[in-house]
PDB file of C-alpha atoms in Angstrom:
ATOM      1  CA  MET A 145     113.801 107.022  74.718  1.00  0.00           C
ATOM      2  CA  THR A 146     111.217 107.656  77.037  1.00  0.00           C
ATOM      3  CA  ALA A 147     113.632 105.185  79.446  1.00  0.00           C
ATOM      4  CA  GLU A 148     116.496 107.118  79.116  1.00  0.00           C
ATOM      5  CA  LYS A 149     114.143 110.422  79.872  1.00  0.00           C
ATOM      6  CA  ILE A 150     112.675 108.909  82.588  1.00  0.00           C
ATOM      7  CA  LEU A 151     116.213 107.699  83.969  1.00  0.00           C
ATOM      8  CA  GLU A 152     117.882 110.807  83.143  1.00  0.00           C
ATOM      9  CA  ILE A 153     114.278 112.651  85.260  1.00  0.00           C
ATOM     10  CA  ALA A 154     115.023 109.987  88.205  1.00  0.00           C
ATOM     11  CA  ARG A 155     118.821 110.314  88.120  1.00  0.00           C
ATOM     12  CA  SER A 156     118.724 114.454  88.644  1.00  0.00           C
ATOM     13  CA  GLN A 157     117.018 113.657  91.825  1.00  0.00           C
ATOM     14  CA  LEU A 158     119.256 111.860  93.924  1.00  0.00           C
ATOM     15  CA  GLY A 159     120.159 113.086  96.714  1.00  0.00           C
ATOM     16  CA  ILE A 160     116.500 114.677  97.724  1.00  0.00           C
ATOM     17  CA  LYS A 161     115.354 114.480 101.395  1.00  0.00           C
ATOM     18  CA  GLU A 162     113.003 114.852 103.128  1.00  0.00           C
ATOM     19  CA  ASN A 163     112.694 118.396 105.028  1.00  0.00           C
ATOM     20  CA  PRO A 164     112.864 117.705 108.500  1.00  0.00           C
ATOM     21  CA  PRO A 165     114.363 113.946 108.745  1.00  0.00           C
ATOM     22  CA  ASN A 166     111.535 111.614 109.223  1.00  0.00           C
ATOM     23  CA  SER A 167     109.135 114.103 108.006  1.00  0.00           C
ATOM     24  CA  ASN A 168     107.902 112.557 105.401  1.00  0.00           C
ATOM     25  CA  ARG A 169     107.646 116.556 103.647  1.00  0.00           C
ATOM     26  CA  VAL A 170     109.381 116.377 100.383  1.00  0.00           C
ATOM     27  CA  LYS A 171     108.254 117.781  96.788  1.00  0.00           C
ATOM     28  CA  PHE A 172     107.240 114.904  95.120  1.00  0.00           C
ATOM     29  CA  ASN A 173     104.579 114.659  97.380  1.00  0.00           C
ATOM     30  CA  THR A 174     103.927 118.212  97.845  1.00  0.00           C
ATOM     31  CA  ALA A 175     103.280 118.011  93.803  1.00  0.00           C
ATOM     32  CA  TYR A 176     101.137 114.787  93.650  1.00  0.00           C
ATOM     33  CA  TYR A 177      98.681 116.054  96.410  1.00  0.00           C
ATOM     34  CA  GLY A 178      99.013 119.749  95.481  1.00  0.00           C
ATOM     35  CA  GLN A 179     100.009 120.857  98.819  1.00  0.00           C
ATOM     36  CA  GLU A 180     102.457 120.043 101.736  1.00  0.00           C
ATOM     37  CA  VAL A 181     102.132 117.098 103.148  1.00  0.00           C
ATOM     38  CA  SER A 182     104.309 115.832 105.895  1.00  0.00           C
ATOM     39  CA  GLY A 183     103.757 113.024 108.413  1.00  0.00           C
ATOM     40  CA  SER A 184     103.405 108.808 108.573  1.00  0.00           C
ATOM     41  CA  ALA A 185     100.498 108.305 106.457  1.00  0.00           C
ATOM     42  CA  TYR A 186     102.669 109.955 103.526  1.00  0.00           C
ATOM     43  CA  PRO A 187     105.078 107.893 102.310  1.00  0.00           C
ATOM     44  CA  TRP A 188     106.690 108.908  99.261  1.00  0.00           C
ATOM     45  CA  CYS A 189     108.675 106.398  97.149  1.00  0.00           C
ATOM     46  CA  CYS A 190     105.038 105.553  94.941  1.00  0.00           C
ATOM     47  CA  ALA A 191     105.277 109.740  94.842  1.00  0.00           C
ATOM     48  CA  PHE A 192     108.783 109.602  93.966  1.00  0.00           C
ATOM     49  CA  VAL A 193     107.857 107.081  90.534  1.00  0.00           C
ATOM     50  CA  TRP A 194     104.460 108.787  89.601  1.00  0.00           C
ATOM     51  CA  TRP A 195     106.730 112.376  90.101  1.00  0.00           C
ATOM     52  CA  VAL A 196     109.269 110.438  87.851  1.00  0.00           C
ATOM     53  CA  PHE A 197     107.286 109.599  85.024  1.00  0.00           C
ATOM     54  CA  TRP A 198     104.718 112.747  85.503  1.00  0.00           C
ATOM     55  CA  LYS A 199     107.931 115.463  84.409  1.00  0.00           C
ATOM     56  CA  ALA A 200     109.383 112.644  81.409  1.00  0.00           C
ATOM     57  CA  GLY A 201     105.857 112.840  79.945  1.00  0.00           C
ATOM     58  CA  ALA A 202     104.970 109.443  80.536  1.00  0.00           C
ATOM     59  CA  SER A 203     102.254 109.115  82.915  1.00  0.00           C
ATOM     60  CA  ALA A 204     100.859 106.894  80.698  1.00  0.00           C
ATOM     61  CA  LEU A 205     102.657 104.686  81.454  1.00  0.00           C
ATOM     62  CA  PHE A 206     103.096 105.026  85.336  1.00  0.00           C
ATOM     63  CA  PHE A 207      99.366 104.563  86.091  1.00  0.00           C
ATOM     64  CA  ASN A 208      97.268 105.187  82.370  1.00  0.00           C
ATOM     65  CA  GLY A 209      97.025 108.111  83.339  1.00  0.00           C
ATOM     66  CA  LYS A 210      96.448 108.901  86.242  1.00  0.00           C
ATOM     67  CA  LYS A 211      97.626 108.867  89.765  1.00  0.00           C
ATOM     68  CA  THR A 212      98.423 106.770  92.996  1.00  0.00           C
ATOM     69  CA  ALA A 213     100.475 106.685  96.150  1.00  0.00           C
ATOM     70  CA  TYR A 214      99.558 102.945  97.515  1.00  0.00           C
ATOM     71  CA  CYS A 215     102.190 100.133  95.934  1.00  0.00           C
ATOM     72  CA  PRO A 216     100.413  97.326  96.104  1.00  0.00           C
ATOM     73  CA  THR A 217      97.254  99.181  93.518  1.00  0.00           C
ATOM     74  CA  LEU A 218     100.331 100.247  91.249  1.00  0.00           C
ATOM     75  CA  LYS A 219     101.358  96.139  91.547  1.00  0.00           C
ATOM     76  CA  ASN A 220      97.728  95.110  91.107  1.00  0.00           C
ATOM     77  CA  TYR A 221      97.915  97.916  87.653  1.00  0.00           C
ATOM     78  CA  HIS A 222     101.334  96.864  86.402  1.00  0.00           C
ATOM     79  CA  LYS A 223     100.814  92.256  87.039  1.00  0.00           C
ATOM     80  CA  GLY A 224      99.703  91.597  83.538  1.00  0.00           C
ATOM     81  CA  GLN A 225     103.442  92.951  83.009  1.00  0.00           C
ATOM     82  CA  ALA A 226     104.889  91.665  84.935  1.00  0.00           C
ATOM     83  CA  VAL A 227     108.994  90.442  83.961  1.00  0.00           C
ATOM     84  CA  LYS A 228     111.047  88.249  85.272  1.00  0.00           C
ATOM     85  CA  GLY A 229     114.312  88.003  84.075  1.00  0.00           C
ATOM     86  CA  ASP A 230     114.932  90.177  81.423  1.00  0.00           C
ATOM     87  CA  TYR A 231     114.393  94.100  84.158  1.00  0.00           C
ATOM     88  CA  ARG A 232     115.170  96.216  81.330  1.00  0.00           C
ATOM     89  CA  PRO A 233     115.936 100.581  82.780  1.00  0.00           C
ATOM     90  CA  GLY A 234     112.639 102.125  83.103  1.00  0.00           C
ATOM     91  CA  ASP A 235     111.588  99.484  84.172  1.00  0.00           C
ATOM     92  CA  VAL A 236     108.928  99.401  87.124  1.00  0.00           C
ATOM     93  CA  ILE A 237     110.266  97.475  90.829  1.00  0.00           C
ATOM     94  CA  PHE A 238     108.905  96.161  93.007  1.00  0.00           C
ATOM     95  CA  PHE A 239     109.603  95.085  96.420  1.00  0.00           C
ATOM     96  CA  ASN A 240     108.448  93.123  99.553  1.00  0.00           C
ATOM     97  CA  PHE A 241     110.888  93.458 101.861  1.00  0.00           C
ATOM     98  CA  ASN A 242     108.523  91.127 104.918  1.00  0.00           C
ATOM     99  CA  GLY A 243     107.860  88.065 102.321  1.00  0.00           C
ATOM    100  CA  GLY A 244     103.565  88.468 102.040  1.00  0.00           C
ATOM    101  CA  SER A 245     102.327  88.986  98.642  1.00  0.00           C
ATOM    102  CA  ASN A 246     101.767  93.149  97.991  1.00  0.00           C
ATOM    103  CA  ALA A 247     104.273  95.322  97.558  1.00  0.00           C
ATOM    104  CA  SER A 248     105.889  97.498 100.393  1.00  0.00           C
ATOM    105  CA  HIS A 249     108.055 100.141  98.248  1.00  0.00           C
ATOM    106  CA  VAL A 250     108.282 100.793  94.518  1.00  0.00           C
ATOM    107  CA  GLY A 251     111.431 102.104  92.711  1.00  0.00           C
ATOM    108  CA  ILE A 252     112.619 103.026  89.089  1.00  0.00           C
ATOM    109  CA  CYS A 253     115.248  99.645  87.387  1.00  0.00           C
ATOM    110  CA  GLU A 254     118.685 101.859  86.057  1.00  0.00           C
ATOM    111  CA  SER A 255     119.996  98.547  85.195  1.00  0.00           C
ATOM    112  CA  TRP A 256     120.909  94.353  85.370  1.00  0.00           C
ATOM    113  CA  ASP A 257     123.457  92.683  85.211  1.00  0.00           C
ATOM    114  CA  GLY A 258     121.930  89.236  86.146  1.00  0.00           C
ATOM    115  CA  SER A 259     122.050  88.767  89.267  1.00  0.00           C
ATOM    116  CA  TYR A 260     121.491  92.296  90.787  1.00  0.00           C
ATOM    117  CA  ILE A 261     119.050  95.271  89.295  1.00  0.00           C
ATOM    118  CA  THR A 262     119.921  98.161  90.579  1.00  0.00           C
ATOM    119  CA  THR A 263     117.144 100.945  91.688  1.00  0.00           C
ATOM    120  CA  ILE A 264     116.833 104.292  91.736  1.00  0.00           C
ATOM    121  CA  ASP A 265     113.569 105.129  94.827  1.00  0.00           C
ATOM    122  CA  GLY A 266     112.241 107.603  96.646  1.00  0.00           C
ATOM    123  CA  ASN A 267     112.032 107.329 100.833  1.00  0.00           C
ATOM    124  CA  THR A 268     114.950 105.033 101.220  1.00  0.00           C
ATOM    125  CA  ALA A 269     118.415 106.393 103.216  1.00  0.00           C
ATOM    126  CA  ASN A 270     121.065 103.856 103.612  1.00  0.00           C
ATOM    127  CA  LEU A 271     120.950 103.034 107.305  1.00  0.00           C
TER     128      LEU A 271
END
């Protein structure tokens, strides 16, 4: 039930954008920081995932009920739960786009077909 609730909430946020564009001003950051913030110091992929788990009543599954908006911190927290090859809806998925060892992005697994993982993420755009 929790995974489906997490996905229901995440799906309900599809299409949410920063206002103005490229500002990082978005409701997930406002909820996370307790005030409106903007600027390059506030990327919001991790704040989005925190918000979804918080709204689903599953904060303990995100970061043991605490907050973090920093992908490497969240990745290190979940390190012992790493999954390879059996991704499930609702799993937290970390991305590394530069080949290093730290996570640079995070999203929520919507589905996995054995080859491709479909995720719902915040702070992404079609290029």
